[in-house]
Short mmCIF file of C-alpha atoms and ligand atoms in Angstrom, two decimals:
data_model
loop_
_atom_site.label_atom_id
_atom_site.label_comp_id
_atom_site.label_asym_id
_atom_site.label_seq_id
_atom_site.Cartn_x
_atom_site.Cartn_y
_atom_site.Cartn_z
CA UNK S 1 55.75 196.80 88.31
CA UNK S 2 53.77 196.65 85.10
CA UNK S 3 50.26 198.03 84.86
CA UNK S 4 49.18 194.62 83.54
CA UNK S 5 47.39 192.82 86.32
CA UNK S 6 47.89 189.16 85.40
CA UNK S 7 49.77 186.75 87.68
CA UNK S 8 50.99 184.96 84.55
CA UNK S 9 52.65 188.11 83.21
CA UNK S 10 55.87 187.55 85.14
CA UNK S 11 59.42 186.70 84.11
CA UNK S 12 59.21 183.20 85.63
CA UNK S 13 56.04 182.42 83.67
CA UNK S 14 56.17 181.50 79.95
CA UNK S 15 54.23 184.55 78.73
CA UNK S 16 55.84 187.28 80.79
CA UNK S 17 57.41 190.51 79.44
CA UNK S 18 60.31 188.51 77.92
CA UNK S 19 58.01 186.70 75.46
CA UNK S 20 55.18 188.94 74.11
CA UNK S 21 54.07 186.85 71.12
CA UNK S 22 51.93 188.35 68.36
CA UNK S 23 48.55 187.05 67.28
CA UNK S 24 45.30 188.20 65.71
CA UNK S 25 42.00 188.20 67.60
CA UNK S 26 38.63 189.74 66.59
CA UNK S 27 39.93 193.09 67.91
CA UNK S 28 42.88 192.91 65.51
CA UNK S 29 46.60 192.40 66.12
CA UNK S 30 47.42 191.75 69.78
CA UNK S 31 50.29 190.63 71.96
CA UNK S 32 49.81 187.89 74.51
CA UNK S 33 50.44 189.02 78.10
CA UNK S 34 50.16 186.06 80.48
CA UNK S 35 46.76 184.50 79.90
CA UNK S 36 45.29 187.62 78.31
CA UNK S 37 45.72 189.60 75.12
CA UNK S 38 46.57 193.27 74.67
CA UNK S 39 45.02 194.58 71.43
CA UNK S 40 47.40 196.97 69.67
CA UNK S 41 45.01 198.84 67.36
CA UNK S 42 43.66 201.08 70.17
CA UNK S 43 47.30 201.87 71.01
CA UNK S 44 48.30 202.79 67.44
CA UNK S 45 48.88 206.46 68.38
CA UNK S 46 51.62 205.37 70.78
CA UNK S 47 53.64 203.78 67.96
CA UNK S 48 54.09 206.67 65.56
CA UNK S 49 52.69 206.75 62.00
CA UNK S 50 54.63 203.87 60.38
CA UNK S 51 54.42 201.29 63.18
CA UNK S 52 50.93 202.54 64.03
CA UNK S 53 49.69 201.59 60.58
CA UNK S 54 51.25 198.14 60.87
CA UNK S 55 49.67 197.35 64.27
CA UNK S 56 46.27 198.63 63.11
CA UNK S 57 46.19 196.13 60.21
CA UNK S 58 43.82 193.15 60.11
CA UNK S 59 46.62 190.58 59.98
CA UNK S 60 50.36 190.29 60.48
CA UNK S 61 50.98 190.28 56.70
CA UNK S 62 52.11 193.94 56.36
CA UNK S 63 54.30 193.53 59.44
CA UNK S 64 55.89 190.35 58.04
CA UNK S 65 56.74 192.21 54.83
CA UNK S 66 58.30 195.12 56.76
CA UNK S 67 61.49 193.25 57.76
CA UNK S 68 63.88 192.91 60.65
CA UNK S 69 64.66 196.57 61.52
CA UNK S 70 60.93 197.32 61.79
CA UNK S 71 60.29 194.13 63.80
CA UNK S 72 63.00 195.11 66.30
CA UNK S 73 61.70 198.67 66.61
CA UNK S 74 58.15 197.42 67.16
CA UNK S 75 59.18 194.86 69.76
CA UNK S 76 61.10 197.47 71.75
CA UNK S 77 58.04 199.72 71.78
CA UNK S 78 55.68 196.86 72.71
CA UNK S 79 57.94 195.95 75.65
CA UNK S 80 57.90 199.60 76.80
CA UNK S 81 54.11 199.82 76.65
CA UNK S 82 53.50 196.42 78.30
CA UNK S 83 55.91 197.06 81.15
CA UNK S 84 54.96 200.71 81.82
CA UNK S 85 53.94 201.50 85.39
CA UNK S 86 50.63 203.01 84.35
CA UNK S 87 48.37 201.86 81.56
CA UNK S 88 48.93 203.67 78.25
CA UNK S 89 45.89 205.62 77.08
CA UNK S 90 43.52 203.27 75.21
CA UNK S 91 44.95 200.06 76.68
CA UNK S 92 42.64 197.25 77.73
CA UNK S 93 43.04 193.50 78.15
CA UNK S 94 40.83 190.90 76.54
CA UNK S 95 40.66 187.10 76.39
CA UNK S 96 42.90 184.88 74.30
CA UNK S 97 39.98 183.00 72.74
CA UNK S 98 38.94 183.26 69.11
CA UNK S 99 42.46 183.88 67.84
CA UNK S 100 42.62 183.32 64.09
CA UNK S 101 45.43 182.31 61.74
CA UNK S 102 47.48 185.51 62.07
CA UNK S 103 49.04 185.57 58.62
CA UNK S 104 48.43 184.29 55.13
CA UNK S 105 50.63 181.24 54.66
CA UNK S 106 52.59 181.78 51.45
CA UNK S 107 54.56 178.56 50.98
CA UNK S 108 54.72 175.78 53.54
CA UNK S 109 57.89 173.70 53.61
CA UNK S 110 58.42 170.81 55.98
CA UNK S 111 61.90 169.56 56.81
CA UNK S 112 63.07 166.29 58.35
CA UNK S 113 65.97 167.42 60.53
CA UNK S 114 65.76 165.22 63.64
CA UNK S 115 68.29 162.42 63.28
CA UNK S 116 66.51 160.39 65.97
CA UNK S 117 63.19 160.73 64.12
CA UNK S 118 64.70 159.92 60.73
CA UNK S 119 66.45 156.84 62.13
CA UNK S 120 63.33 155.64 63.95
CA UNK S 121 61.17 156.05 60.83
CA UNK S 122 63.85 154.34 58.73
CA UNK S 123 63.88 151.36 61.10
CA UNK S 124 60.07 151.13 61.12
CA UNK S 125 59.43 151.66 57.36
CA UNK S 126 62.60 150.02 55.98
CA UNK S 127 63.60 147.39 58.57
CA UNK S 128 66.04 145.68 56.17
CA UNK S 129 67.96 148.81 55.10
CA UNK S 130 70.21 151.39 56.73
CA UNK S 131 68.05 153.55 59.04
CA UNK S 132 69.58 156.73 57.60
CA UNK S 133 69.91 157.27 53.84
CA UNK S 134 73.39 158.42 52.69
CA UNK S 135 72.32 162.00 51.82
CA UNK S 136 70.70 162.71 55.20
CA UNK S 137 73.71 164.14 57.10
CA UNK S 138 74.59 166.42 54.15
CA UNK S 139 71.24 167.84 53.00
CA UNK S 140 68.46 169.35 55.13
CA UNK S 141 65.86 166.99 53.63
CA UNK S 142 62.42 168.53 53.11
CA UNK S 143 59.36 168.72 50.87
CA UNK S 144 56.89 171.39 49.81
CA UNK S 145 53.64 171.02 51.74
CA UNK S 146 50.17 172.45 51.21
CA UNK S 147 49.88 176.07 52.43
CA UNK S 148 46.09 176.16 51.92
CA UNK S 149 45.41 173.56 54.61
CA UNK S 150 47.52 175.11 57.35
CA UNK S 151 44.97 175.80 60.12
CA UNK S 152 45.16 177.71 63.39
CA UNK S 153 45.42 175.92 66.73
CA UNK S 154 42.00 174.87 68.02
CA UNK S 155 40.66 173.92 64.60
CA UNK S 156 39.18 170.40 64.54
CA UNK S 157 40.98 167.96 62.27
CA UNK S 158 38.71 165.74 60.17
CA UNK S 159 40.08 162.23 59.74
CA UNK S 160 41.53 162.02 56.21
CA UNK S 161 40.47 159.40 53.67
CA UNK S 162 42.78 157.81 51.18
CA UNK S 163 44.29 154.71 49.67
CA UNK S 164 46.03 152.24 51.90
CA UNK S 165 47.57 148.88 51.17
CA UNK S 166 45.97 145.64 52.42
CA UNK S 167 46.95 141.99 51.72
CA UNK S 168 44.06 141.92 49.22
CA UNK S 169 45.30 145.04 47.41
CA UNK S 170 44.71 148.79 47.83
CA UNK S 171 41.45 150.03 49.39
CA UNK S 172 40.04 153.54 49.88
CA UNK S 173 38.60 154.78 53.17
CA UNK S 174 39.24 156.75 56.37
CA UNK S 175 42.82 156.49 57.64
CA UNK S 176 43.28 153.90 60.37
CA UNK S 177 46.70 155.17 61.40
CA UNK S 178 46.24 158.88 62.05
CA UNK S 179 49.24 160.37 63.83
CA UNK S 180 50.81 163.63 64.98
CA UNK S 181 54.20 165.19 64.36
CA UNK S 182 55.44 167.60 67.04
CA UNK S 183 57.35 170.28 65.16
CA UNK S 184 58.63 173.84 65.47
CA UNK S 185 57.60 176.33 62.77
CA UNK S 186 59.44 179.46 61.61
CA UNK S 187 57.43 182.32 60.10
CA UNK S 188 59.34 184.22 57.40
CA UNK S 189 59.24 187.83 56.26
CA UNK S 190 61.28 190.74 54.96
CA UNK S 191 62.25 191.43 51.36
CA UNK S 192 61.91 188.58 48.85
CA UNK S 193 65.36 187.01 48.53
CA UNK S 194 67.14 183.91 47.32
CA UNK S 195 70.55 182.32 47.98
CA UNK S 196 70.62 183.35 51.64
CA UNK S 197 73.56 182.55 53.88
CA UNK S 198 72.56 181.04 57.24
CA UNK S 199 73.16 184.38 59.00
CA UNK S 200 71.11 186.27 56.39
CA UNK S 201 68.42 183.62 56.71
CA UNK S 202 67.94 184.42 60.39
CA UNK S 203 67.07 188.01 59.43
CA UNK S 204 64.19 186.62 57.37
CA UNK S 205 62.57 184.82 60.31
CA UNK S 206 59.98 186.91 62.14
CA UNK S 207 59.17 184.40 64.82
CA UNK S 208 58.58 180.89 66.05
CA UNK S 209 55.32 178.93 66.43
CA UNK S 210 54.63 175.30 67.29
CA UNK S 211 53.31 173.07 64.51
CA UNK S 212 51.45 169.75 64.52
CA UNK S 213 51.95 168.12 61.14
CA UNK S 214 49.08 165.59 61.27
CA UNK S 215 50.08 162.48 59.30
CA UNK S 216 48.12 159.45 58.05
CA UNK S 217 50.71 156.69 58.26
CA UNK S 218 48.77 154.10 56.24
CA UNK S 219 48.21 156.55 53.36
CA UNK S 220 51.82 157.73 53.65
CA UNK S 221 53.34 154.22 53.65
CA UNK S 222 51.53 153.28 50.42
CA UNK S 223 52.08 156.52 48.49
CA UNK S 224 55.49 157.84 49.54
CA UNK S 225 57.75 155.80 47.25
CA UNK S 226 59.17 157.19 44.99
CA UNK S 227 58.25 160.88 45.40
CA UNK S 228 57.67 161.40 49.13
CA UNK S 229 54.75 162.66 51.25
CA UNK S 230 51.56 163.76 49.46
CA UNK S 231 47.97 163.14 50.62
CA UNK S 232 49.12 161.46 53.84
CA UNK S 233 50.13 164.93 55.08
CA UNK S 234 48.26 167.56 53.06
CA UNK S 235 44.81 167.34 54.71
CA UNK S 236 45.73 169.54 57.72
CA UNK S 237 48.72 171.13 59.45
CA UNK S 238 48.02 173.00 62.69
CA UNK S 239 50.02 176.04 63.74
CA UNK S 240 49.90 177.93 67.04
CA UNK S 241 47.89 181.16 67.13
CA UNK S 242 50.67 183.17 68.82
CA UNK S 243 54.06 183.74 67.19
CA UNK S 244 56.95 184.35 69.57
CA UNK S 245 59.45 186.84 68.05
CA UNK S 246 62.87 185.40 67.22
CA UNK S 247 64.47 188.08 69.44
CA UNK S 248 63.04 186.31 72.49
CA UNK S 249 65.33 183.30 71.87
CA UNK S 250 68.68 185.13 72.07
CA UNK S 251 69.90 183.10 75.08
CA UNK S 252 68.32 179.82 73.92
CA UNK S 253 70.80 179.45 71.04
CA UNK S 254 72.86 176.24 70.99
CA UNK S 255 75.08 174.50 68.47
CA UNK S 256 73.33 171.71 66.55
CA UNK S 257 75.09 168.36 67.02
CA UNK S 258 76.20 167.98 63.40
CA UNK S 259 79.62 167.32 61.90
CA UNK S 260 81.02 168.70 58.65
CA UNK S 261 78.65 170.37 56.21
CA UNK S 262 79.32 172.04 52.87
CA UNK S 263 80.43 175.71 53.12
CA UNK S 264 77.04 177.19 52.15
CA UNK S 265 75.55 175.58 55.28
CA UNK S 266 78.25 176.62 57.76
CA UNK S 267 76.91 178.91 60.50
CA UNK S 268 79.12 181.57 62.09
CA UNK S 269 77.01 181.44 65.25
CA UNK S 270 74.70 178.44 65.22
CA UNK S 271 70.94 178.79 65.42
CA UNK S 272 70.10 175.57 67.20
CA UNK S 273 67.52 176.35 69.90
CA UNK S 274 67.13 174.86 73.36
CA UNK S 275 63.36 174.38 73.26
CA UNK S 276 61.73 171.79 75.50
CA UNK S 277 58.53 170.48 73.91
CA UNK S 278 55.72 168.60 75.63
CA UNK S 279 53.07 166.45 73.95
CA UNK S 280 49.78 165.78 75.74
CA UNK S 281 47.35 163.15 74.45
CA UNK S 282 43.87 163.59 75.97
CA UNK S 283 45.46 165.47 78.85
CA UNK S 284 48.18 162.86 79.55
CA UNK S 285 51.78 163.90 78.88
CA UNK S 286 53.24 161.22 76.62
CA UNK S 287 56.47 162.83 75.39
CA UNK S 288 59.02 165.61 75.99
CA UNK S 289 60.87 166.08 72.67
CA UNK S 290 64.13 168.10 72.95
CA UNK S 291 64.55 170.57 70.06
CA UNK S 292 68.24 171.14 70.91
CA UNK S 293 68.95 167.68 69.40
CA UNK S 294 67.95 168.81 65.88
CA UNK S 295 70.71 168.17 63.34
CA UNK S 296 70.13 171.23 61.12
CA UNK S 297 69.01 174.69 62.32
CA UNK S 298 66.24 176.74 60.70
CA UNK S 299 68.95 179.08 59.33
CA UNK S 300 70.61 176.16 57.54
CA UNK S 301 67.23 174.94 56.33
CA UNK S 302 66.43 178.38 54.85
CA UNK S 303 69.91 178.68 53.34
CA UNK S 304 69.44 175.28 51.73
CA UNK S 305 65.88 176.01 50.56
CA UNK S 306 67.03 179.19 48.79
CA UNK S 307 70.42 177.88 47.61
CA UNK S 308 69.19 176.96 44.12
CA UNK S 309 67.71 180.41 43.49
CA UNK S 310 64.27 179.74 44.97
CA UNK S 311 62.92 182.77 46.83
CA UNK S 312 61.90 183.17 50.46
CA UNK S 313 58.92 185.51 50.80
CA UNK S 314 56.78 186.97 53.60
CA UNK S 315 54.35 184.40 54.99
CA UNK S 316 56.49 181.38 54.19
CA UNK S 317 56.18 178.80 56.95
CA UNK S 318 59.17 176.54 57.48
CA UNK S 319 58.65 173.56 59.79
CA UNK S 320 61.56 171.75 61.42
CA UNK S 321 60.41 168.17 60.94
CA UNK S 322 59.25 165.94 63.76
CA UNK S 323 61.24 166.61 66.92
CA UNK S 324 62.42 163.38 68.55
CA UNK S 325 65.12 162.79 71.14
CA UNK S 326 67.14 159.66 71.88
CA UNK S 327 64.84 158.16 74.55
CA UNK S 328 61.44 156.61 74.09
CA UNK S 329 59.63 159.33 76.06
CA UNK S 330 61.22 161.99 73.81
CA UNK S 331 59.66 160.81 70.54
CA UNK S 332 57.56 163.35 68.67
CA UNK S 333 55.11 161.02 66.87
CA UNK S 334 52.86 158.14 67.90
CA UNK S 335 54.38 156.10 65.04
CA UNK S 336 57.62 156.16 67.01
CA UNK S 337 56.10 156.07 70.51
CA UNK S 338 54.15 152.89 69.60
CA UNK S 339 56.95 151.63 67.26
CA UNK S 340 54.73 151.31 64.22
CA UNK S 341 51.73 150.23 66.33
CA UNK S 342 53.52 147.20 67.80
CA UNK S 343 54.21 148.66 71.28
CA UNK S 344 50.99 150.30 72.55
CA UNK S 345 51.15 153.26 74.93
CA UNK S 346 49.19 153.16 78.20
CA UNK S 347 46.86 156.16 78.24
CA UNK S 348 44.92 156.31 81.51
CA UNK S 349 45.11 152.52 81.73
CA UNK S 350 43.99 151.93 78.11
CA UNK S 351 46.43 150.67 75.47
CA UNK S 352 46.61 152.99 72.47
CA UNK S 353 48.61 153.26 69.25
CA UNK S 354 47.17 155.82 66.77
CA UNK S 355 44.52 158.55 67.07
CA UNK S 356 40.84 157.77 67.59
CA UNK S 357 37.97 160.14 66.82
CA UNK S 358 37.50 162.57 69.70
CA UNK S 359 41.16 162.48 70.73
CA UNK S 360 42.80 165.82 71.53
CA UNK S 361 46.53 166.49 71.17
CA UNK S 362 48.19 169.54 72.68
CA UNK S 363 51.83 170.55 72.14
CA UNK S 364 53.57 173.25 74.19
CA UNK S 365 57.18 174.38 74.64
CA UNK S 366 59.45 176.63 76.66
CA UNK S 367 62.97 177.95 76.26
CA UNK S 368 65.44 179.61 78.63
CA UNK S 369 65.16 183.41 78.55
CA UNK S 370 67.30 186.27 79.86
CA UNK S 371 68.11 186.38 83.58
CA UNK S 372 66.65 182.94 84.30
CA UNK S 373 63.27 183.77 82.76
CA UNK S 374 61.19 181.36 80.71
CA UNK S 375 60.16 182.01 77.11
CA UNK S 376 56.94 180.29 76.05
CA UNK S 377 55.70 178.96 72.76
CA UNK S 378 51.91 179.01 72.66
CA UNK S 379 50.07 175.70 72.44
CA UNK S 380 49.07 174.05 69.22
CA UNK S 381 45.99 171.96 69.93
CA UNK S 382 43.57 169.97 67.78
CA UNK S 383 40.79 167.41 68.17
CA UNK S 384 40.13 164.61 65.69
CA UNK S 385 36.64 164.42 64.19
CA UNK S 386 35.23 161.55 62.10
CA UNK S 387 35.04 162.12 58.39
CA UNK S 388 31.21 161.85 58.13
CA UNK S 389 30.65 164.63 60.70
CA UNK S 390 31.81 167.39 58.40
CA1 CA U 1 56.50 166.56 59.20
#
């Protein structure tokens, strides 16, 4: 029996003692316990001088820099305190609201590692070519995104403006094809390093947080050849407020369904993850993307990213790429769900294709935990606002 009196702080609920994600609220660094938050700063004395200083900080940045041995030590102590029979001196529970972006995003890199997504997009954007380009099964394809416009879950997303192609030529204006991408993000830390092996790479991942990589398909379709995504993606990327430590996913590991890869990408023990995502559009569940289908793991993505000598540093955010499964109701974008806008989706009896102003999208996920428990990934939610309301 834990001293924490929250019916959601149980092993069969997503935010029980097996999960304990970190976030930052006005009271400082906290861990999520069920539907409440436990601020750690008032408990700093219980952690000893080194960990105490880290949990009393204003953000997770010093903790991210501290590295894996410190993360493991801290998690063990947090579990002890949260599952103690009586409340530790100074402990109190507060609401989850008003969580802020818990770390300073250093570099943001977005991959493209769902074969189903890549093939669907290939069929929609290049109907006359092969759905998959020849490099795709060999290279974890990705691009460098815009760290400065990564926003915390709950932040409104203003409809982007940009150029789009019309039969009369290019025009400029608000995007008419605003979309989501349901993704899984990996928050990096530890010493600055390059040329990581996949198993070293895993030691540089602090935790996991859901990402919605908002995408303007009309801007993207016109600009992306020959250099890839630019303004169609850079206006906003939402990330969950609570980061679930990588340790919580020990029993969720699976082998990605890929074939032969070059030696620098071979994993001794694969880091595919059995995460079940859910996408809700205005409260209606429209998709359940399976993360276990991803072709490359985050460890392979990080090994590839750093293979040329580029460094991985604390605060780097690595996103998986849109998570799509083989069936229609497992697609992680509305581009795919509506097949380029040609097959509308029924949403409470109304036919819809892309996002309208006022729409809200919420993405959640769970994974199997130890002893039949459930490990949760906190929601990433955002509402679309018209451009002139800003
Ligand atoms: Ca993306």
